[in-house]
């Protein structure tokens, strides 16, 4: 049983790594659609989101089967539950990329972003995509040090997000309220995407070390 | 074992019902703090949020213990996993109430909301609190019909949320960009709170019927 359990757990990890690639690609394309006012790319992200939802459902099924058939206990049990949480976060990251793509589609053929904040979103997009690709590597390699580094990247996203507010709050913001509303929501989508990437990385640290960083020791059972 | 399992499952349900009351109270107070520019009340919501986080951690521990010690299968297994998801959604609802309270604190002694949207937020607040209190009842009574009704209430929140955008996008919005940014974010917090309430109710429908509404039949294992 131990052998079968670990083979199935590896398959589940592969599935989660695959979801990380899906949401990294989605955010990369959504950001390009936003910056380059590319409707076809936005439509692609929107129609591809169903695949992320399906992948999440498959991960859950796989995790449920593992729990039902192997009845793991202690750390093994927590590992499977961490995977279920990670699948939920990854699906949410897909939703956030979808929201970005929908914003690009809604305003098409007008650009959503005023030039003043284009670079900020390009950088947030780069960071978000990098975070999701790191998550894939962390799931594959179980590299705890890399997982911890993710928090630094997330800080960079938070810095840009805060900077956006100072740009918006400037009395001389000349782009009107509608653009400010779009920038506010989009900024939040990018920031939440990064938060969820960190949350997946933290769950992976737990899977490897048995300890959840900053969330108690989580090893009572 | 079956007997012990059901006693423990009832305790877990009581815990989740308690969390629903906590987040309903938090959103009620946060909305009052926002509308009445009440700093003390905002501070109370902010400091009380740790209790919601603790309650979530306790629910997870209880669910993990149930899984480890009883090794439930089939619908029993899915019931416990639904409870873990519900605890996560309820914690998130607490976070959203916290965000509202923090907005009230950040602008104090200035009001966050222009008079033009005060009534909209009062109504969204009422609906959100009502949703969270209904969730408590649904968890206690396992009333599937009531759980389904929740979707209608959520539609009402979505309607107000959409209406807010038309108010914001009006060329004559006279309150400036900073107020528009606050209204945009706050509107999203109330809308997400309602979404999470619906998500908890849907999990409870699953617990009772073994079927997840709109998410496949979920009964393969």
Short mmCIF file of C-alpha atoms in Angstrom, two decimals:
data_model
loop_
_atom_site.label_atom_id
_atom_site.label_comp_id
_atom_site.label_asym_id
_atom_site.label_seq_id
_atom_site.Cartn_x
_atom_site.Cartn_y
_atom_site.Cartn_z
CA UNK A 1 0.00 0.00 0.00
CA UNK A 2 2.80 2.47 0.80
CA UNK A 3 4.17 2.02 -2.70
CA UNK A 4 0.83 2.56 -4.43
CA UNK A 5 0.21 5.59 -2.23
CA UNK A 6 3.44 7.27 -3.26
CA UNK A 7 2.94 6.55 -6.95
CA UNK A 8 -0.53 8.10 -6.79
CA UNK A 9 0.78 11.05 -4.83
CA UNK A 10 3.37 11.66 -7.54
CA UNK A 11 0.61 11.61 -10.16
CA UNK A 12 -1.34 14.14 -8.14
CA UNK A 13 1.76 16.37 -7.95
CA UNK A 14 2.17 16.10 -11.73
CA UNK A 15 -1.42 17.20 -12.13
CA UNK A 16 -0.88 20.23 -9.90
CA UNK A 17 2.32 21.11 -11.80
CA UNK A 18 0.30 20.93 -15.01
CA UNK A 19 -2.30 23.32 -13.56
CA UNK A 20 0.52 25.75 -12.64
CA UNK A 21 1.63 25.79 -16.29
CA UNK A 22 -1.96 26.36 -17.43
CA UNK A 23 -2.48 29.38 -15.18
CA UNK A 24 0.99 30.80 -15.95
CA UNK A 25 0.16 30.61 -19.67
CA UNK A 26 -3.28 32.12 -19.05
CA UNK A 27 -1.84 35.09 -17.16
CA UNK A 28 0.89 35.59 -19.76
CA UNK A 29 -1.67 35.70 -22.58
CA UNK A 30 -4.16 37.79 -20.62
CA UNK A 31 -1.46 40.37 -19.90
CA UNK A 32 -0.44 40.43 -23.55
CA UNK A 33 -4.11 40.81 -24.56
CA UNK A 34 -4.38 43.72 -22.11
CA UNK A 35 -1.20 45.51 -23.18
CA UNK A 36 -1.46 44.86 -26.91
CA UNK A 37 -5.26 45.25 -27.11
CA UNK A 38 -5.44 41.78 -28.67
CA UNK A 39 -9.03 40.50 -28.77
CA UNK A 40 -8.23 37.03 -30.18
CA UNK A 41 -5.79 36.36 -27.36
CA UNK A 42 -8.31 37.54 -24.78
CA UNK A 43 -10.92 35.19 -26.27
CA UNK A 44 -8.45 32.31 -26.09
CA UNK A 45 -7.82 32.86 -22.38
CA UNK A 46 -11.57 33.09 -21.79
CA UNK A 47 -12.35 29.84 -23.59
CA UNK A 48 -9.34 28.00 -22.08
CA UNK A 49 -10.46 28.67 -18.51
CA UNK A 50 -12.82 25.68 -18.61
CA UNK A 51 -9.72 23.45 -18.93
CA UNK A 52 -8.34 24.81 -15.66
CA UNK A 53 -11.67 24.12 -13.96
CA UNK A 54 -11.63 20.58 -15.34
CA UNK A 55 -8.06 20.03 -14.16
CA UNK A 56 -9.05 21.16 -10.68
CA UNK A 57 -12.01 18.76 -10.64
CA UNK A 58 -9.67 15.94 -11.72
CA UNK A 59 -7.17 16.80 -8.97
CA UNK A 60 -9.97 16.70 -6.42
CA UNK A 61 -11.21 13.35 -7.72
CA UNK A 62 -7.69 11.95 -7.58
CA UNK A 63 -7.19 13.25 -4.05
CA UNK A 64 -10.56 11.87 -2.94
CA UNK A 65 -9.74 8.47 -4.41
CA UNK A 66 -6.43 8.50 -2.57
CA UNK A 67 -8.16 9.30 0.72
CA UNK A 68 -10.90 6.73 0.21
CA UNK A 69 -8.72 3.86 -0.99
CA UNK A 70 -5.54 4.41 1.03
CA UNK A 71 -6.94 6.08 4.17
CA UNK A 72 -3.63 7.85 4.87
CA UNK A 73 -2.96 9.22 8.35
CA UNK A 74 -0.60 11.76 9.94
CA UNK A 75 1.59 13.66 7.50
CA UNK A 76 0.41 11.58 4.54
CA UNK A 77 -3.14 12.69 5.20
CA UNK A 78 -2.10 16.33 5.44
CA UNK A 79 -0.18 16.05 2.20
CA UNK A 80 -3.31 15.04 0.30
CA UNK A 81 -5.32 17.82 1.92
CA UNK A 82 -2.58 20.32 1.03
CA UNK A 83 -2.93 19.18 -2.58
CA UNK A 84 -6.71 19.77 -2.48
CA UNK A 85 -6.11 23.32 -1.18
CA UNK A 86 -3.42 23.93 -3.80
CA UNK A 87 -5.80 22.86 -6.57
CA UNK A 88 -8.36 25.36 -5.28
CA UNK A 89 -5.80 28.20 -5.27
CA UNK A 90 -4.61 27.32 -8.77
CA UNK A 91 -8.18 27.35 -10.08
CA UNK A 92 -8.65 30.77 -8.50
CA UNK A 93 -5.46 31.99 -10.25
CA UNK A 94 -7.03 30.85 -13.51
CA UNK A 95 -10.17 32.85 -12.68
CA UNK A 96 -8.08 35.96 -12.06
CA UNK A 97 -6.34 35.61 -15.44
CA UNK A 98 -9.83 35.19 -16.91
CA UNK A 99 -10.95 38.47 -15.29
CA UNK A 100 -7.96 40.27 -16.87
CA UNK A 101 -8.85 38.81 -20.29
CA UNK A 102 -12.50 39.83 -19.87
CA UNK A 103 -11.46 43.41 -19.07
CA UNK A 104 -9.39 43.47 -22.29
CA UNK A 105 -12.39 42.16 -24.25
CA UNK A 106 -14.89 44.52 -22.61
CA UNK A 107 -13.02 47.67 -23.66
CA UNK A 108 -11.88 46.41 -27.07
CA UNK A 109 -10.93 48.12 -29.43
CA UNK A 110 -10.06 50.75 -26.82
CA UNK A 111 -7.07 49.97 -24.60
CA UNK A 112 -8.04 49.42 -20.96
CA UNK A 113 -4.89 50.97 -19.54
CA UNK A 114 -3.70 54.57 -19.79
CA UNK A 115 -0.06 54.76 -20.88
CA UNK A 116 0.90 56.03 -17.42
CA UNK A 117 0.38 52.57 -15.87
CA UNK A 118 1.20 50.26 -18.79
CA UNK A 119 4.71 49.55 -17.53
CA UNK A 120 3.44 48.79 -14.04
CA UNK A 121 1.05 46.18 -15.40
CA UNK A 122 3.71 44.74 -17.70
CA UNK A 123 5.93 44.24 -14.64
CA UNK A 124 3.15 42.82 -12.48
CA UNK A 125 2.26 40.45 -15.32
CA UNK A 126 5.88 39.30 -15.62
CA UNK A 127 6.12 38.73 -11.89
CA UNK A 128 2.80 36.86 -11.72
CA UNK A 129 3.78 34.58 -14.59
CA UNK A 130 7.21 33.99 -13.06
CA UNK A 131 5.55 33.12 -9.73
CA UNK A 132 3.23 30.58 -11.36
CA UNK A 133 6.16 29.00 -13.26
CA UNK A 134 8.17 28.82 -10.03
CA UNK A 135 5.23 27.08 -8.40
CA UNK A 136 5.40 24.44 -11.13
CA UNK A 137 9.12 23.90 -10.40
CA UNK A 138 8.55 23.81 -6.65
CA UNK A 139 5.83 21.18 -7.01
CA UNK A 140 8.16 19.10 -9.20
CA UNK A 141 11.36 19.53 -7.21
CA UNK A 142 9.93 20.03 -3.72
CA UNK A 143 12.60 22.72 -3.29
CA UNK A 144 11.75 24.39 0.02
CA UNK A 145 14.31 27.18 -0.37
CA UNK A 146 12.78 28.15 -3.73
CA UNK A 147 9.33 28.13 -2.15
CA UNK A 148 10.51 30.54 0.54
CA UNK A 149 12.01 32.85 -2.12
CA UNK A 150 8.56 33.25 -3.63
CA UNK A 151 7.57 35.58 -0.82
CA UNK A 152 10.16 38.09 -2.04
CA UNK A 153 8.68 38.10 -5.54
CA UNK A 154 5.24 38.57 -4.03
CA UNK A 155 6.57 41.61 -2.14
CA UNK A 156 7.60 43.10 -5.49
CA UNK A 157 4.02 42.69 -6.77
CA UNK A 158 2.69 44.33 -3.60
CA UNK A 159 5.08 47.26 -4.09
CA UNK A 160 3.81 47.90 -7.61
CA UNK A 161 0.23 47.49 -6.41
CA UNK A 162 0.79 50.13 -3.73
CA UNK A 163 2.53 52.38 -6.25
CA UNK A 164 -0.56 52.16 -8.49
CA UNK A 165 -2.66 53.65 -5.69
CA UNK A 166 -0.33 56.62 -5.36
CA UNK A 167 -0.61 57.16 -9.13
CA UNK A 168 -4.41 56.91 -8.94
CA UNK A 169 -4.69 59.17 -5.90
CA UNK A 170 -2.60 61.90 -7.53
CA UNK A 171 -4.85 64.91 -7.89
CA UNK A 172 -3.63 65.29 -11.44
CA UNK A 173 -4.75 61.82 -12.65
CA UNK A 174 -6.03 62.94 -16.04
CA UNK A 175 -7.62 59.71 -17.32
CA UNK A 176 -11.01 59.95 -15.70
CA UNK A 177 -12.94 57.77 -13.29
CA UNK A 178 -13.72 54.90 -15.68
CA UNK A 179 -10.01 54.23 -16.28
CA UNK A 180 -9.36 54.52 -12.53
CA UNK A 181 -12.01 51.88 -11.81
CA UNK A 182 -10.45 49.50 -14.36
CA UNK A 183 -6.94 50.06 -13.01
CA UNK A 184 -8.15 49.50 -9.43
CA UNK A 185 -9.79 46.18 -10.24
CA UNK A 186 -6.99 44.95 -12.50
CA UNK A 187 -4.38 45.84 -9.90
CA UNK A 188 -6.27 43.76 -7.39
CA UNK A 189 -6.48 40.79 -9.77
CA UNK A 190 -2.70 40.76 -10.27
CA UNK A 191 -2.07 41.13 -6.56
CA UNK A 192 -4.46 38.30 -5.65
CA UNK A 193 -2.90 36.03 -8.31
CA UNK A 194 0.50 36.50 -6.65
CA UNK A 195 -1.01 35.88 -3.19
CA UNK A 196 -2.47 32.58 -4.34
CA UNK A 197 0.87 31.53 -5.87
CA UNK A 198 2.51 32.13 -2.49
CA UNK A 199 -0.25 30.18 -0.79
CA UNK A 200 0.39 27.17 -3.07
CA UNK A 201 4.14 27.43 -2.38
CA UNK A 202 3.46 27.49 1.35
CA UNK A 203 1.33 24.37 1.08
CA UNK A 204 4.21 22.70 -0.76
CA UNK A 205 6.64 23.68 2.00
CA UNK A 206 4.23 21.95 4.33
CA UNK A 207 4.13 18.85 2.13
CA UNK A 208 7.91 18.57 2.26
CA UNK A 209 8.64 19.68 5.82
CA UNK A 210 5.40 18.80 7.59
CA UNK A 211 5.31 22.38 8.88
CA UNK A 212 3.17 25.21 7.56
CA UNK A 213 5.24 28.43 7.55
CA UNK A 214 3.57 31.02 9.75
CA UNK A 215 0.50 28.88 10.37
CA UNK A 216 1.40 26.97 13.53
CA UNK A 217 3.32 23.72 13.38
CA UNK A 218 0.37 21.77 12.01
CA UNK A 219 1.82 18.47 13.10
CA UNK A 220 -0.35 17.47 16.04
CA UNK A 221 -2.05 14.49 14.45
CA UNK B 1 -17.49 3.85 15.02
CA UNK B 2 -20.48 5.09 12.98
CA UNK B 3 -21.95 6.62 16.14
CA UNK B 4 -18.74 8.42 17.10
CA UNK B 5 -18.37 9.61 13.54
CA UNK B 6 -21.78 11.25 13.49
CA UNK B 7 -21.33 12.87 16.89
CA UNK B 8 -18.04 14.37 15.74
CA UNK B 9 -19.57 15.48 12.46
CA UNK B 10 -22.31 17.29 14.39
CA UNK B 11 -19.64 19.06 16.46
CA UNK B 12 -17.87 20.12 13.30
CA UNK B 13 -21.18 21.49 11.92
CA UNK B 14 -21.69 23.44 15.17
CA UNK B 15 -18.25 24.93 14.74
CA UNK B 16 -19.01 26.00 11.18
CA UNK B 17 -22.34 27.49 12.28
CA UNK B 18 -20.42 29.44 14.93
CA UNK B 19 -18.04 30.77 12.28
CA UNK B 20 -21.04 31.92 10.21
CA UNK B 21 -22.29 33.96 13.18
CA UNK B 22 -18.82 35.45 13.66
CA UNK B 23 -18.53 36.62 10.06
CA UNK B 24 -22.14 37.86 9.96
CA UNK B 25 -21.43 39.97 13.06
CA UNK B 26 -18.14 41.17 11.57
CA UNK B 27 -19.81 42.31 8.34
CA UNK B 28 -22.68 43.96 10.25
CA UNK B 29 -20.23 45.95 12.40
CA UNK B 30 -17.90 46.74 9.50
CA UNK B 31 -20.83 48.13 7.50
CA UNK B 32 -21.97 50.20 10.46
CA UNK B 33 -18.39 51.47 10.93
CA UNK B 34 -18.33 52.41 7.25
CA UNK B 35 -21.72 54.15 7.16
CA UNK B 36 -21.53 55.84 10.56
CA UNK B 37 -17.79 56.65 10.37
CA UNK B 38 -17.31 54.78 13.66
CA UNK B 39 -13.62 54.18 14.38
CA UNK B 40 -14.11 52.13 17.57
CA UNK B 41 -16.38 49.71 15.77
CA UNK B 42 -13.90 49.39 12.89
CA UNK B 43 -11.11 48.64 15.39
CA UNK B 44 -13.28 45.98 17.01
CA UNK B 45 -13.82 44.18 13.69
CA UNK B 46 -10.10 44.41 12.95
CA UNK B 47 -9.04 42.92 16.28
CA UNK B 48 -11.81 40.25 16.23
CA UNK B 49 -10.63 38.82 12.91
CA UNK B 50 -8.00 36.70 14.65
CA UNK B 51 -10.86 34.79 16.32
CA UNK B 52 -12.26 33.83 12.93
CA UNK B 53 -8.82 32.63 11.84
CA UNK B 54 -8.56 30.57 15.03
CA UNK B 55 -12.01 29.06 14.51
CA UNK B 56 -11.01 28.05 10.99
CA UNK B 57 -7.84 26.40 12.25
CA UNK B 58 -9.91 24.51 14.86
CA UNK B 59 -12.40 23.35 12.22
CA UNK B 60 -9.53 22.05 10.10
CA UNK B 61 -7.97 20.24 13.06
CA UNK B 62 -11.32 18.68 13.89
CA UNK B 63 -11.85 17.60 10.29
CA UNK B 64 -8.32 16.20 10.06
CA UNK B 65 -8.83 14.23 13.28
CA UNK B 66 -12.07 12.84 11.88
CA UNK B 67 -10.33 11.74 8.69
CA UNK B 68 -7.35 10.25 10.51
CA UNK B 69 -9.26 8.42 13.23
CA UNK B 70 -12.42 7.35 11.39
CA UNK B 71 -11.10 7.01 7.81
CA UNK B 72 -14.53 7.69 6.32
CA UNK B 73 -15.25 6.70 2.72
CA UNK B 74 -17.81 7.58 0.04
CA UNK B 75 -20.25 10.32 0.98
CA UNK B 76 -18.96 10.47 4.56
CA UNK B 77 -15.51 11.36 3.26
CA UNK B 78 -16.89 14.04 0.97
CA UNK B 79 -18.89 15.50 3.82
CA UNK B 80 -15.75 16.13 5.85
CA UNK B 81 -13.98 17.61 2.84
CA UNK B 82 -16.98 19.87 2.19
CA UNK B 83 -16.63 21.09 5.78
CA UNK B 84 -12.94 21.90 5.23
CA UNK B 85 -13.84 23.93 2.12
CA UNK B 86 -16.67 25.68 3.98
CA UNK B 87 -14.28 26.68 6.77
CA UNK B 88 -11.95 28.21 4.18
CA UNK B 89 -14.79 30.23 2.59
CA UNK B 90 -15.99 31.44 5.98
CA UNK B 91 -12.49 32.59 6.92
CA UNK B 92 -12.33 34.48 3.64
CA UNK B 93 -15.67 36.15 4.44
CA UNK B 94 -14.10 37.29 7.70
CA UNK B 95 -11.16 38.74 5.75
CA UNK B 96 -13.53 40.68 3.50
CA UNK B 97 -15.34 42.19 6.50
CA UNK B 98 -11.87 43.06 7.82
CA UNK B 99 -11.05 44.88 4.56
CA UNK B 100 -14.24 46.94 4.89
CA UNK B 101 -13.33 47.85 8.48
CA UNK B 102 -9.80 48.80 7.44
CA UNK B 103 -11.17 51.12 4.73
CA UNK B 104 -13.33 52.83 7.36
CA UNK B 105 -10.30 53.21 9.63
CA UNK B 106 -8.00 54.42 6.85
CA UNK B 107 -10.21 57.39 5.91
CA UNK B 108 -11.32 58.26 9.46
CA UNK B 109 -12.52 60.90 10.41
CA UNK B 110 -13.56 61.41 6.79
CA UNK B 111 -16.38 59.18 5.54
CA UNK B 112 -15.25 56.70 2.87
CA UNK B 113 -18.48 56.79 0.92
CA UNK B 114 -20.03 59.70 -0.95
CA UNK B 115 -23.73 60.14 -0.04
CA UNK B 116 -24.70 59.04 -3.56
CA UNK B 117 -23.78 55.39 -2.83
CA UNK B 118 -24.45 55.15 0.92
CA UNK B 119 -27.83 53.48 0.43
CA UNK B 120 -26.36 50.96 -2.00
CA UNK B 121 -23.76 49.90 0.55
CA UNK B 122 -26.35 49.82 3.34
CA UNK B 123 -28.40 47.40 1.21
CA UNK B 124 -25.40 45.27 0.21
CA UNK B 125 -24.37 45.13 3.86
CA UNK B 126 -27.87 44.01 4.91
CA UNK B 127 -27.92 41.35 2.21
CA UNK B 128 -24.43 40.08 3.06
CA UNK B 129 -25.26 39.82 6.76
CA UNK B 130 -28.56 38.11 5.97
CA UNK B 131 -26.72 35.62 3.72
CA UNK B 132 -24.20 34.77 6.45
CA UNK B 133 -27.01 34.29 9.01
CA UNK B 134 -28.90 32.07 6.55
CA UNK B 135 -25.73 30.02 6.14
CA UNK B 136 -25.73 29.46 9.90
CA UNK B 137 -29.34 28.21 9.75
CA UNK B 138 -28.63 26.01 6.73
CA UNK B 139 -25.67 24.39 8.48
CA UNK B 140 -27.85 23.74 11.54
CA UNK B 141 -31.02 22.59 9.78
CA UNK B 142 -29.52 21.11 6.59
CA UNK B 143 -32.43 22.75 4.76
CA UNK B 144 -31.65 22.26 1.08
CA UNK B 145 -34.51 24.47 -0.16
CA UNK B 146 -33.19 27.36 1.96
CA UNK B 147 -29.70 26.79 0.59
CA UNK B 148 -31.03 27.05 -2.96
CA UNK B 149 -32.86 30.30 -2.10
CA UNK B 150 -29.51 31.86 -1.22
CA UNK B 151 -28.66 32.19 -4.89
CA UNK B 152 -31.55 34.66 -5.28
CA UNK B 153 -30.20 36.86 -2.50
CA UNK B 154 -26.78 36.73 -4.11
CA UNK B 155 -28.35 37.94 -7.38
CA UNK B 156 -29.64 40.98 -5.49
CA UNK B 157 -26.08 41.76 -4.32
CA UNK B 158 -24.81 41.37 -7.90
CA UNK B 159 -27.52 43.77 -9.13
CA UNK B 160 -26.44 46.48 -6.69
CA UNK B 161 -22.78 45.81 -7.54
CA UNK B 162 -23.52 46.32 -11.24
CA UNK B 163 -25.56 49.42 -10.45
CA UNK B 164 -22.53 50.86 -8.60
CA UNK B 165 -20.51 50.64 -11.81
CA UNK B 166 -23.12 52.61 -13.74
CA UNK B 167 -23.02 55.27 -11.01
CA UNK B 168 -19.21 55.34 -11.15
CA UNK B 169 -19.06 55.42 -14.93
CA UNK B 170 -21.47 58.35 -15.13
CA UNK B 171 -19.56 61.22 -16.66
CA UNK B 172 -20.93 63.47 -13.98
CA UNK B 173 -19.50 61.49 -11.01
CA UNK B 174 -18.46 64.52 -8.95
CA UNK B 175 -16.60 62.83 -6.09
CA UNK B 176 -13.19 62.42 -7.63
CA UNK B 177 -10.97 59.46 -8.38
CA UNK B 178 -9.98 58.61 -4.79
CA UNK B 179 -13.61 58.04 -3.80
CA UNK B 180 -14.17 56.03 -6.99
CA UNK B 181 -11.24 53.75 -6.12
CA UNK B 182 -12.63 53.17 -2.61
CA UNK B 183 -16.14 52.47 -3.93
CA UNK B 184 -14.76 50.06 -6.54
CA UNK B 185 -12.82 48.01 -4.00
CA UNK B 186 -15.54 48.06 -1.35
CA UNK B 187 -18.14 46.99 -3.90
CA UNK B 188 -15.97 44.04 -4.78
CA UNK B 189 -15.53 43.06 -1.12
CA UNK B 190 -19.31 42.93 -0.57
CA UNK B 191 -19.85 41.02 -3.78
CA UNK B 192 -17.17 38.43 -2.94
CA UNK B 193 -18.56 38.01 0.59
CA UNK B 194 -21.94 37.06 -0.92
CA UNK B 195 -20.27 34.70 -3.42
CA UNK B 196 -18.50 32.86 -0.61
CA UNK B 197 -21.77 32.56 1.35
CA UNK B 198 -23.35 30.91 -1.70
CA UNK B 199 -20.34 28.63 -2.01
CA UNK B 200 -20.75 27.46 1.61
CA UNK B 201 -24.47 26.88 1.03
CA UNK B 202 -23.68 24.83 -2.09
CA UNK B 203 -21.25 22.69 -0.10
CA UNK B 204 -24.01 22.13 2.46
CA UNK B 205 -26.43 21.05 -0.30
CA UNK B 206 -23.77 18.55 -1.25
CA UNK B 207 -23.42 17.34 2.33
CA UNK B 208 -27.16 16.65 2.50
CA UNK B 209 -27.86 15.40 -1.02
CA UNK B 210 -24.47 13.99 -2.04
CA UNK B 211 -24.72 16.16 -5.17
CA UNK B 212 -22.96 19.42 -5.82
CA UNK B 213 -25.32 21.80 -7.61
CA UNK B 214 -23.82 22.79 -10.95
CA UNK B 215 -20.52 21.04 -10.32
CA UNK B 216 -21.11 17.57 -11.74
CA UNK B 217 -22.72 14.89 -9.63
CA UNK B 218 -19.67 14.40 -7.47
CA UNK B 219 -20.74 10.97 -6.36
CA UNK B 220 -18.38 8.65 -8.19
CA UNK B 221 -16.44 7.35 -5.21
#
